Coordinates of C-alpha atoms in Angstrom, one line a residue:
X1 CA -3.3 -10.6 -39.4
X2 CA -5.9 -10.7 -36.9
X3 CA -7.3 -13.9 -35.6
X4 CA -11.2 -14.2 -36.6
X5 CA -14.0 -15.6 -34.7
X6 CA -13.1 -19.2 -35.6
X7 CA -9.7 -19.4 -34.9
X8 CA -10.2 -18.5 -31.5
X9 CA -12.9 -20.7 -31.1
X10 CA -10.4 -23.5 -31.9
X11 CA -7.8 -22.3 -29.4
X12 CA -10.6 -22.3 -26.7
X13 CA -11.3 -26.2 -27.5
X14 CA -8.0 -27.0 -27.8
X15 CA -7.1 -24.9 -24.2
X16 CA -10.0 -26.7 -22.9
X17 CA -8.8 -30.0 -24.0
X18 CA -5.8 -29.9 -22.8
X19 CA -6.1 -28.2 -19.4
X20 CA -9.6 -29.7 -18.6
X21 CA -12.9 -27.6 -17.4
X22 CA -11.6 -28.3 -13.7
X23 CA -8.4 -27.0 -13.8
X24 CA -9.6 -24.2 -15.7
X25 CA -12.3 -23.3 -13.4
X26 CA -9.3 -23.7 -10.4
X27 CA -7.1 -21.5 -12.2
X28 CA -9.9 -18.7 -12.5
X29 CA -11.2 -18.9 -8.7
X30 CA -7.4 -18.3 -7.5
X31 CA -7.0 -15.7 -10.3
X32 CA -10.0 -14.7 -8.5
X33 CA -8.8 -14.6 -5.0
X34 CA -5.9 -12.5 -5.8
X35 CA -7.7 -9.3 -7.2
X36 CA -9.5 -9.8 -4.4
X37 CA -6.5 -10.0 -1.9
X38 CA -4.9 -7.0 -3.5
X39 CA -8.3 -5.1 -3.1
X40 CA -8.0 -5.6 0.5
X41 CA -4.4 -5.4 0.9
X42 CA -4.9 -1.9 -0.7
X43 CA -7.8 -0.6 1.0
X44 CA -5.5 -1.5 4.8
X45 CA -3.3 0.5 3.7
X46 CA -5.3 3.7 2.9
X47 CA -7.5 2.7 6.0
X48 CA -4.6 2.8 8.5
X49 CA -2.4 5.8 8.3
X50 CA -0.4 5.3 11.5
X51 CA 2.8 6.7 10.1
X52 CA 1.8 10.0 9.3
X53 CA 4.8 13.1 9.6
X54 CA 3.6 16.1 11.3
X55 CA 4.3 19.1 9.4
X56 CA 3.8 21.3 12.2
X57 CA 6.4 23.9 12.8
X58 CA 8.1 24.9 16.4
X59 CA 9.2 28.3 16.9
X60 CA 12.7 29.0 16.3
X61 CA 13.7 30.4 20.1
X62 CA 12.1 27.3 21.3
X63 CA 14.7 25.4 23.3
X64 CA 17.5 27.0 23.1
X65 CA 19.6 28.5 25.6
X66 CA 20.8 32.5 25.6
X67 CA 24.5 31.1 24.3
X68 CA 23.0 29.7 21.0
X69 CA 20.3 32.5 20.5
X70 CA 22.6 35.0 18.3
X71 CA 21.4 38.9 18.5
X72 CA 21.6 40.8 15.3
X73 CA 24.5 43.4 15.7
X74 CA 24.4 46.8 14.4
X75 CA 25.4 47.3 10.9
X76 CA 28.7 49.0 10.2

């Protein structure tokens, strides 16, 4: 059953009759302002990428002493 042209015509009067057109209106503008924060609040976050990792490598021998740098022995 799907609801025809009529029937949701009366659901919009009766909506409107019992919420009023200014609280509907109201409830609209702040539906409103929230898309519109969460725009924003998204577009910060892709706008400020302070906390980035660095995938830069060192070199292994970098740092380390001659006691923790291990020579390859000679194979048996």
């Amino acid at each position: 059953m799907s609801l025809g042209p009529w029937q949701l015509i009366i659901i919009a009067i009766v909506i409107l009759v019992l919420f009023g057109r200014g609280r509907i209106s109201e409830m609209m503008g702040d539906f409103g302002k929230g898309i519109k924060s969460f725009k924003k609040g998204m577009n910060e976050d892709d706008a400020e990428p302070s906390k980035q990792i660095s995938h830069e490598a060192k070199p292994a021998d970098q740092g380390l002493t001659e006691e923790q740098v291990k020579t390859p022995s000679e194979p048996k």
